[in-house]
CSV table of C-alpha atoms in Angstrom, one decimal:
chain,number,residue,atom,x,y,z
A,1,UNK,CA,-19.3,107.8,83.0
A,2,UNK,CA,-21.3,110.0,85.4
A,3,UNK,CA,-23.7,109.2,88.1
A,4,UNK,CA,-24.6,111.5,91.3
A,5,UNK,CA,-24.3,110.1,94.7
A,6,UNK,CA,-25.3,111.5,97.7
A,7,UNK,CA,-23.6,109.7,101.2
A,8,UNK,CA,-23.5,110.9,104.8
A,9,UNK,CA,-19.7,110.4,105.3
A,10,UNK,CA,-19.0,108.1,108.0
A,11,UNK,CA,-16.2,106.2,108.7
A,12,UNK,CA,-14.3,103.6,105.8
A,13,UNK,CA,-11.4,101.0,105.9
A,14,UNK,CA,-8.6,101.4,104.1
A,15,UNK,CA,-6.8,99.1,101.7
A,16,UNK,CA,-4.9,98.0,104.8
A,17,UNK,CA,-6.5,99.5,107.7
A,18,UNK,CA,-9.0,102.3,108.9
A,19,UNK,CA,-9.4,105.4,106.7
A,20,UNK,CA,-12.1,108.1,106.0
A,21,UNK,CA,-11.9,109.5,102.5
A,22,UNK,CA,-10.7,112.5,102.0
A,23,UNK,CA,-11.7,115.4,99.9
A,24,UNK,CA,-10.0,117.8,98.3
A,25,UNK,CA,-6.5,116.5,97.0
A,26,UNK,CA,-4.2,119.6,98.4
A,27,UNK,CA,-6.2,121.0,101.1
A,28,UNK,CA,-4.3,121.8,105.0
A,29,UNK,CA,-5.1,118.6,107.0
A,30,UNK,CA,-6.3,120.6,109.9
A,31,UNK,CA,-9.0,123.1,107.6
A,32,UNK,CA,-12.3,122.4,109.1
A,33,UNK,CA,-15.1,122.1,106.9
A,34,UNK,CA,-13.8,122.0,104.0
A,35,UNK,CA,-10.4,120.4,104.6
A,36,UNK,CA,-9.8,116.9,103.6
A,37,UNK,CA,-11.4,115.2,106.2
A,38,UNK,CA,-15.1,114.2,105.5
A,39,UNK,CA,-17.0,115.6,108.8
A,40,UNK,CA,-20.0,113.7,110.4
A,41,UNK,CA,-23.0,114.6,108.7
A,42,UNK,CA,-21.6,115.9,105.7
A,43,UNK,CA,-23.3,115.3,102.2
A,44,UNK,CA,-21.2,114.8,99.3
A,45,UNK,CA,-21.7,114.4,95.8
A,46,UNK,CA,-20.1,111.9,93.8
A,47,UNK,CA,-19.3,112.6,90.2
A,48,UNK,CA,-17.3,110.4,87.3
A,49,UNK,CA,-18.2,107.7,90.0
A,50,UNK,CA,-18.0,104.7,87.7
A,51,UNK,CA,-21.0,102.0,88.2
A,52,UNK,CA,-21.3,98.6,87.3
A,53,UNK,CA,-23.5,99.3,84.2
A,54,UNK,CA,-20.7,101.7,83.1
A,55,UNK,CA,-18.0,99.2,83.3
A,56,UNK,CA,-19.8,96.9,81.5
A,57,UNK,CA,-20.7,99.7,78.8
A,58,UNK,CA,-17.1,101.1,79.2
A,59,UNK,CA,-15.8,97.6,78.2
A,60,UNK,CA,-18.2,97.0,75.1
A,61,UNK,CA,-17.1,100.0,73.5
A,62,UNK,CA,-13.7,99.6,74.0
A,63,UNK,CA,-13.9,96.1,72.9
A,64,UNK,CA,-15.8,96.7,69.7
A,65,UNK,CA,-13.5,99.9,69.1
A,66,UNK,CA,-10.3,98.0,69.8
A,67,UNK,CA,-10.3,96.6,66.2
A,68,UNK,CA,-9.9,92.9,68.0
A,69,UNK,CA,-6.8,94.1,70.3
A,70,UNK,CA,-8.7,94.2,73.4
A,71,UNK,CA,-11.0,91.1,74.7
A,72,UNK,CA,-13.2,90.9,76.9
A,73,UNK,CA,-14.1,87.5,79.1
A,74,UNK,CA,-16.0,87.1,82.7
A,75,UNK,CA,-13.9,85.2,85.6
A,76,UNK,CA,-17.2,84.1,87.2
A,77,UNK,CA,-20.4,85.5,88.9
A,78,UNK,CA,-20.1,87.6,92.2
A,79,UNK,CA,-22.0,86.6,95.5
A,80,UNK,CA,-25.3,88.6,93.6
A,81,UNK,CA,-24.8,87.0,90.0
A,82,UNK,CA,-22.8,89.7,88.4
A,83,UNK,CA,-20.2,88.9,86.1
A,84,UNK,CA,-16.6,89.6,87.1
A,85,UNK,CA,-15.4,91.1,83.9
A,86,UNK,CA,-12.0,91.3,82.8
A,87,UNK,CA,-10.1,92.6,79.5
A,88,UNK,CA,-6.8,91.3,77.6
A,89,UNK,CA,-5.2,93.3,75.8
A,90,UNK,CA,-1.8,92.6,74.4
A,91,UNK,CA,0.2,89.7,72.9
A,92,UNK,CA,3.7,89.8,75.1
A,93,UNK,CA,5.0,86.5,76.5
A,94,UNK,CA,4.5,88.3,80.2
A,95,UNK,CA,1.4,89.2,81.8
A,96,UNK,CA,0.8,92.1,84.0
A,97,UNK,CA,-2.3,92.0,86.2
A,98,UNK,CA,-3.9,95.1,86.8
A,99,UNK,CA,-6.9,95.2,89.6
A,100,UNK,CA,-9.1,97.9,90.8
A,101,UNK,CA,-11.7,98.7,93.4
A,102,UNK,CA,-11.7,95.2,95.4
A,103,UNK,CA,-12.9,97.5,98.0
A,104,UNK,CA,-16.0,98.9,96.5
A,105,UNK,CA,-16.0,101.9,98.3
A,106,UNK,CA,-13.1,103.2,96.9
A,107,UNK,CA,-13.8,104.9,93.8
A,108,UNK,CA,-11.8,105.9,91.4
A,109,UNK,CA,-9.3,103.2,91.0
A,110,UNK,CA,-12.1,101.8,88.3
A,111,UNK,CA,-12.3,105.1,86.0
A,112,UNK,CA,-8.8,105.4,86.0
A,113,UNK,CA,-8.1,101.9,84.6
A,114,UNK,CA,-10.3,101.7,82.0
A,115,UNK,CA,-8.3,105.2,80.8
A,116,UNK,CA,-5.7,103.0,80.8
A,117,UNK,CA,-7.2,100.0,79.2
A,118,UNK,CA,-8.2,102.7,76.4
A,119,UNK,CA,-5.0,104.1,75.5
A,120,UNK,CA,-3.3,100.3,75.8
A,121,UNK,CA,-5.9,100.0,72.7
A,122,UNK,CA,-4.4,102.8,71.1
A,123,UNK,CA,-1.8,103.4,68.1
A,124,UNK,CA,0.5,105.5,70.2
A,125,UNK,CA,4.3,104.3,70.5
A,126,UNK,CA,3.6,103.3,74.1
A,127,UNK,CA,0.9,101.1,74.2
A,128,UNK,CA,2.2,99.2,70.8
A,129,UNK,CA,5.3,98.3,72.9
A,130,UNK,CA,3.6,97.6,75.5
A,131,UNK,CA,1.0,95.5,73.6
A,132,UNK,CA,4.0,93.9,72.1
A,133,UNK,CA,6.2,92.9,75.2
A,134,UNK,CA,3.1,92.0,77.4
A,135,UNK,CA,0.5,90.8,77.8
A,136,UNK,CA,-2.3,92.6,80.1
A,137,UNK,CA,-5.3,91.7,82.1
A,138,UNK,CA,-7.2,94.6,83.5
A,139,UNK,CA,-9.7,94.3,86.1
A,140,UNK,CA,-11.7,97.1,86.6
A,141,UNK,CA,-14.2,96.2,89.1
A,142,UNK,CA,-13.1,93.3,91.5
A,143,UNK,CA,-15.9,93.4,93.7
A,144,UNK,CA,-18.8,94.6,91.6
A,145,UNK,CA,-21.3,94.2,94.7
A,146,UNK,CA,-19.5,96.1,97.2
A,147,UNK,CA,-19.2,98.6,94.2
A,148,UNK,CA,-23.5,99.1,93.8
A,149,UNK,CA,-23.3,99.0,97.7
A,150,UNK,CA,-20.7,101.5,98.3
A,151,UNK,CA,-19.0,99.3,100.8
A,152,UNK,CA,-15.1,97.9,101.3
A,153,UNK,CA,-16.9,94.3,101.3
A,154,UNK,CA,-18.7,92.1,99.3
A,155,UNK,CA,-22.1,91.5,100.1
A,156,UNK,CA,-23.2,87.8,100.1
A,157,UNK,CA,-22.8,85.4,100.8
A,158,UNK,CA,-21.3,87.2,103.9
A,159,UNK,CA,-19.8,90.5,104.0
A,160,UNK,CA,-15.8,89.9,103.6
A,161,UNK,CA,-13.4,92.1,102.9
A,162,UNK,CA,-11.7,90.3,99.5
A,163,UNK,CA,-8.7,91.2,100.3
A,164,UNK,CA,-8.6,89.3,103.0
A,165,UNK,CA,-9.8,86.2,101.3
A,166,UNK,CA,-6.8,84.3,99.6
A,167,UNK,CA,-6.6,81.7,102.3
A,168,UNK,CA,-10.4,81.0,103.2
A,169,UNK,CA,-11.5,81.4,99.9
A,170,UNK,CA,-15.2,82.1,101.1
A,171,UNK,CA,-16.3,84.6,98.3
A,172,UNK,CA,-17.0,83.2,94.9
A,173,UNK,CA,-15.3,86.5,94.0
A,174,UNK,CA,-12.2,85.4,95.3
A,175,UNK,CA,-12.2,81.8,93.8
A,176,UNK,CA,-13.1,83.4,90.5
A,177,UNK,CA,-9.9,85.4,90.6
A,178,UNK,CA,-7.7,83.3,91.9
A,179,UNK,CA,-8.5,80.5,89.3
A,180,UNK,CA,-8.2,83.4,86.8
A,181,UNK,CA,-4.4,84.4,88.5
A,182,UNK,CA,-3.6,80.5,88.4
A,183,UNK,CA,-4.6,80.2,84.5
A,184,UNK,CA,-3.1,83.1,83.3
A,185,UNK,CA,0.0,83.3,85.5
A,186,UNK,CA,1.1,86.8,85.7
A,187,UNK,CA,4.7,87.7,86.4
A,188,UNK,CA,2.9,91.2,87.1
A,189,UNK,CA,0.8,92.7,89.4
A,190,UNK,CA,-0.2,95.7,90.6
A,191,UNK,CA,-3.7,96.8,93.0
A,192,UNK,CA,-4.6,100.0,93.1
A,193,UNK,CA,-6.5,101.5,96.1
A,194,UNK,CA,-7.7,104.5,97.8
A,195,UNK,CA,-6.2,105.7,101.4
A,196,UNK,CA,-6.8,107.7,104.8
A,197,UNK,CA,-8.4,110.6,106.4
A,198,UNK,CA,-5.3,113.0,105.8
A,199,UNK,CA,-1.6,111.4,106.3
A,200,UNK,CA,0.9,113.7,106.0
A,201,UNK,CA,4.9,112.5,105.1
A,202,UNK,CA,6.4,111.6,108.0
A,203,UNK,CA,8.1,114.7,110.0
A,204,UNK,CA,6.0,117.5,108.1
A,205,UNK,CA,2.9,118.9,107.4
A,206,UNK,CA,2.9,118.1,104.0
A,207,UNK,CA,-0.5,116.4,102.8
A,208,UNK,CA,0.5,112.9,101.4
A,209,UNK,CA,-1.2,112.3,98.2
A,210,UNK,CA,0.3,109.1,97.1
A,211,UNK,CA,1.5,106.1,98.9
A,212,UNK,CA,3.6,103.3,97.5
A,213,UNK,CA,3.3,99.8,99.2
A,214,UNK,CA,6.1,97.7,98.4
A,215,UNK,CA,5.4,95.3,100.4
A,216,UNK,CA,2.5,93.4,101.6
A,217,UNK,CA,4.3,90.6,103.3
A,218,UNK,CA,7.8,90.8,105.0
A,219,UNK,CA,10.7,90.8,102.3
A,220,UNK,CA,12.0,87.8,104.5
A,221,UNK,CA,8.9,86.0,102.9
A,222,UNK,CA,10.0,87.1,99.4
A,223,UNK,CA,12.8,85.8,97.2
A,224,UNK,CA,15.4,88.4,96.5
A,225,UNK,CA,14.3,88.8,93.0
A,226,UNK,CA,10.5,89.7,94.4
A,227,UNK,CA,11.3,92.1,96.4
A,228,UNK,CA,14.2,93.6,93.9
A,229,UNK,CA,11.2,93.9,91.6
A,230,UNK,CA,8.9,95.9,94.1
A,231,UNK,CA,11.4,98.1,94.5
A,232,UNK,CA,12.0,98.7,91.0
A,233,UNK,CA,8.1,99.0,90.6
A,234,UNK,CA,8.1,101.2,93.9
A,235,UNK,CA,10.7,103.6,92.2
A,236,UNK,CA,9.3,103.9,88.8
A,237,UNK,CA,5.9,105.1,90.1
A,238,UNK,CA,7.3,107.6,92.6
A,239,UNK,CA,10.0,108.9,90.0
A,240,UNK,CA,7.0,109.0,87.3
A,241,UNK,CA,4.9,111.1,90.1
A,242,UNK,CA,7.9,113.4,90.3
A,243,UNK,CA,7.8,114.6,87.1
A,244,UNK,CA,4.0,115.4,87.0
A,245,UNK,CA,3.9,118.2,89.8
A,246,UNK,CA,3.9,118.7,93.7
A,247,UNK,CA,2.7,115.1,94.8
A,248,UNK,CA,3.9,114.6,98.3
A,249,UNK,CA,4.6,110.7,98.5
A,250,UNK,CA,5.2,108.3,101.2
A,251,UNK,CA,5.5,104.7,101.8
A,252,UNK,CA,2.7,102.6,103.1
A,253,UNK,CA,3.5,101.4,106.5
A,254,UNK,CA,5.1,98.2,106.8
A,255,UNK,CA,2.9,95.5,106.9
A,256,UNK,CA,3.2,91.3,106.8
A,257,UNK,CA,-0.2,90.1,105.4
A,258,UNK,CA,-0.3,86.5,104.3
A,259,UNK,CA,-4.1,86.4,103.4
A,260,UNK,CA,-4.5,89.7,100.8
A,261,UNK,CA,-4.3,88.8,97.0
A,262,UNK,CA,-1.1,90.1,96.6
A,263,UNK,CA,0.6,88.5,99.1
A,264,UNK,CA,-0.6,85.1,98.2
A,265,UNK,CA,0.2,85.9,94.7
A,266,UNK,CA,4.3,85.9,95.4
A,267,UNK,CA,3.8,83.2,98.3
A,268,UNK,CA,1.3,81.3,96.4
A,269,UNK,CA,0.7,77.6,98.6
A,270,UNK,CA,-3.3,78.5,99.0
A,271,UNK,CA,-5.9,77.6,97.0
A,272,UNK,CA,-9.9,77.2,96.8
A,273,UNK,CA,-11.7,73.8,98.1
A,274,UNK,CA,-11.2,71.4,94.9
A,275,UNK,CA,-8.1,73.3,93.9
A,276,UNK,CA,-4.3,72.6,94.0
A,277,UNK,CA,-1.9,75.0,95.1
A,278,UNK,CA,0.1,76.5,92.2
A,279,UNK,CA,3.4,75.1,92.0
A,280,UNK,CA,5.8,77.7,92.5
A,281,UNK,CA,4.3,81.4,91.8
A,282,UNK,CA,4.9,82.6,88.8
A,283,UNK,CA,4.3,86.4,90.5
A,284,UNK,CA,8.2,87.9,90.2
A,285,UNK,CA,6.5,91.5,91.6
A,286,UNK,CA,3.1,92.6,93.5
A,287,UNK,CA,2.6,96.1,94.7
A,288,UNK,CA,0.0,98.6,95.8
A,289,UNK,CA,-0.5,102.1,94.6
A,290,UNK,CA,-2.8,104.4,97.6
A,291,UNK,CA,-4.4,107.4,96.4
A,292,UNK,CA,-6.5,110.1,98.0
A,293,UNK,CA,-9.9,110.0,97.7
A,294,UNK,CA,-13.7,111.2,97.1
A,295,UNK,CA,-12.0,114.2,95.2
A,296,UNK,CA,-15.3,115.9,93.9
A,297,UNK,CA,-13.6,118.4,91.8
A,298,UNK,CA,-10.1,117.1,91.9
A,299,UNK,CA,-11.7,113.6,90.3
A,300,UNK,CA,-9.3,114.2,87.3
A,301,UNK,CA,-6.1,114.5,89.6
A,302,UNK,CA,-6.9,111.6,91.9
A,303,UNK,CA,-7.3,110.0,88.6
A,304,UNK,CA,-4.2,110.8,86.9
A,305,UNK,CA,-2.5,109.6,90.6
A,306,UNK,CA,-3.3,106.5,89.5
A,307,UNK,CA,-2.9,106.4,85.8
A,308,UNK,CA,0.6,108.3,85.4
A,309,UNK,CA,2.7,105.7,87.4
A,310,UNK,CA,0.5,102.6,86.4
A,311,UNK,CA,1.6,103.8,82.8
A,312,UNK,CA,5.2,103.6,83.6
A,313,UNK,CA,5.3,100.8,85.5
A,314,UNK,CA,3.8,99.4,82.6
A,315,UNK,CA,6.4,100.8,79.9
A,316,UNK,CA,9.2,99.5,82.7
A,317,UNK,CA,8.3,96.2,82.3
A,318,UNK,CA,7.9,95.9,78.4
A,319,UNK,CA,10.7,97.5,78.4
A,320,UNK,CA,12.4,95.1,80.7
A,321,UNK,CA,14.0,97.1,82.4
A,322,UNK,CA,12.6,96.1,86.2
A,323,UNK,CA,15.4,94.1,86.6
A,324,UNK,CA,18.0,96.9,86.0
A,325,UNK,CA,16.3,99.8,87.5
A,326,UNK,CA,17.9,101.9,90.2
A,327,UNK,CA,16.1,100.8,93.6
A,328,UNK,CA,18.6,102.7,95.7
A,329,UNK,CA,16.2,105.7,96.9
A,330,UNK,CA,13.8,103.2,97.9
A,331,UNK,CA,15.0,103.4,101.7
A,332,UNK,CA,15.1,106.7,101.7
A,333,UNK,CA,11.8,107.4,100.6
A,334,UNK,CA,9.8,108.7,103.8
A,335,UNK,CA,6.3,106.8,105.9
A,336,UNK,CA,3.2,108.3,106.1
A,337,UNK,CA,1.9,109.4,109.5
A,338,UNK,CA,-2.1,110.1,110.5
A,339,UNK,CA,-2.9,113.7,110.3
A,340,UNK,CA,-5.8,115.5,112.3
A,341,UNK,CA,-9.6,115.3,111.2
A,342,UNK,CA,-12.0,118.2,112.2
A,343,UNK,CA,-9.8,120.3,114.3
């Protein structure tokens, strides 16, 4: 999955708020021109950037490969007619939802779950259990326009950011999926995004890599057992990061956002023109994973960022073991701050 790219790097939004990508995964956030900060008028090239035509490719192989354990269905057609393509894999009486890139200019949220949606079709002792405890819906490309246009948005009929779009339901995008979310009911979910010019952790000058957000609404807004589950899902990821080398991780800020997908998944009480609320969300856990970005040569870390705590959140849940899982390091787990760009 290879295409070149070449952008003038210019300012992006973040999952949650303003970002620029960043470009080297452990650079000093202050080096200037080659620290993490992309600089005005600077040309990158994008490798393993995964297009539309490779997801679609990606999933046909792994489908036909998968010996009938993975399928693969459309949701819908984006605002420019492309399909939004999804694959199940898995028989368990839950289902985990796993999304990527509903900002389509953050990048490699989509290679790294189709890694995953490889192995889950695998013979290894992980993704049997997994296959047999859950079931799971991967979502590779969310917004498949934005994607082509290298934008947060979707393109038509208006530009909208998609994860602002649970309430308004103005992207066909966003109807798709949340009809999709309704049908299959996930007890599971997890988004995975990129993040800013160069946080550091709170009170130091160490480069924050990874950022784990709990919570996209206030827990006052949750039931207990949601945001007990976040937390468990928060933990797992950042004690699955700890084993794989020096990853300085954070929390995102706190934030109380009623109209991303997330959010509306554990609040539920929205729903598209036609459409009846769901009756009590079946969502017991939503969270958010934030990862560095436009890595160039550190593609394969950015994308292991994302795949080594998606993994065991995964084996977590099959395992059921959410429920039980020690949350008590959650608090003490420190915020991200902005670092300096291009000084």
């Amino acid at each position: 999955m290879r295409r070149t790219l070449v952008v003038t790097a210019l300012s992006a939004l973040l999952a949650f708020g303003s970002v620029l990508p960043a470009t080297v995964a452990g650079a000093a956030p202050s080096h200037t021109p080659g620290g993490p900060c992309l600089q005005e008028q600077q040309h990158v090239s994008l490798a393993s950037v995964a297009n539309y035509a490779d997801v679609v490719r990606e999933l046909n192989r792994i489908e036909r490969t998968s010996g009938g354990l993975v399928t693969v269905a459309s949701a819908g057609t984006s605002g420019e007619g492309r399909d939004l393509l999804y694959a199940t894999v898995g028989h368990g009486p839950r289902t985990f939802w796993l999304q990527a890139r509903i900002h389509g200019n953050e990048l490699h949220s989509t290679e790294a779950v189709l890694q995953i949606l490889d192995r889950l079709a695998g013979g290894s002792p992980w993704a049997k259990q997994v296959r047999e405890q859950l079931t799971v819906v991967v979502i590779p490309m969310f917004n498949p326009d934005g994607s082509e246009a290298n934008i947060r948005q979707s393109t038509t009929p208006t530009r909208t950011d998609l994860n602002r779009d649970w309430e308004n339901f103005a992207q066909p995008e966003s109807v798709a999926f949340w009809r999709l979310w309704r049908d299959i009911a996930p007890v599971y979910a997890l988004d995975l995004h990129h993040m800013s010019e160069a946080p550091v952790v709170a009170g130091t000058n160490d480069l924050n890599q990874f950022q784990i957000g709990a919570r996209s609404i206030a827990p006052s807004r949750m039931t207990e057992q949601q945001w007990r589950t976040n937390r468990a899902m928060a933990m797992v990821s950042v004690d699955a990061l700890a084993g794989y080398g020096p990853v300085n991780t954070a929390k995102y800020p706190d934030i109380d956002i009623t109209n991303a997908v997330l959010s509306r998944m554990l609040l539920g009480g929205t729903a598209p023109a036609g459409e009846q609320p769901v009756a009590g969300t079946p969502t017991e856990g939503a969270i958010f994973f934030e990862v560095r970005s436009v890595g160039q040569k550190s593609n394969g870390q950015l994308e292991n960022l994302f795949r080594i705590p998606t993994m065991a959140v995964l084996e977590a849940a099959a395992q059921d073991r959410l429920g039980s899982y020690d949350v008590s390091g959650y608090e003490a787990i420190p915020y991200a701050e902005a670092g300096r760009c291009g000084v």
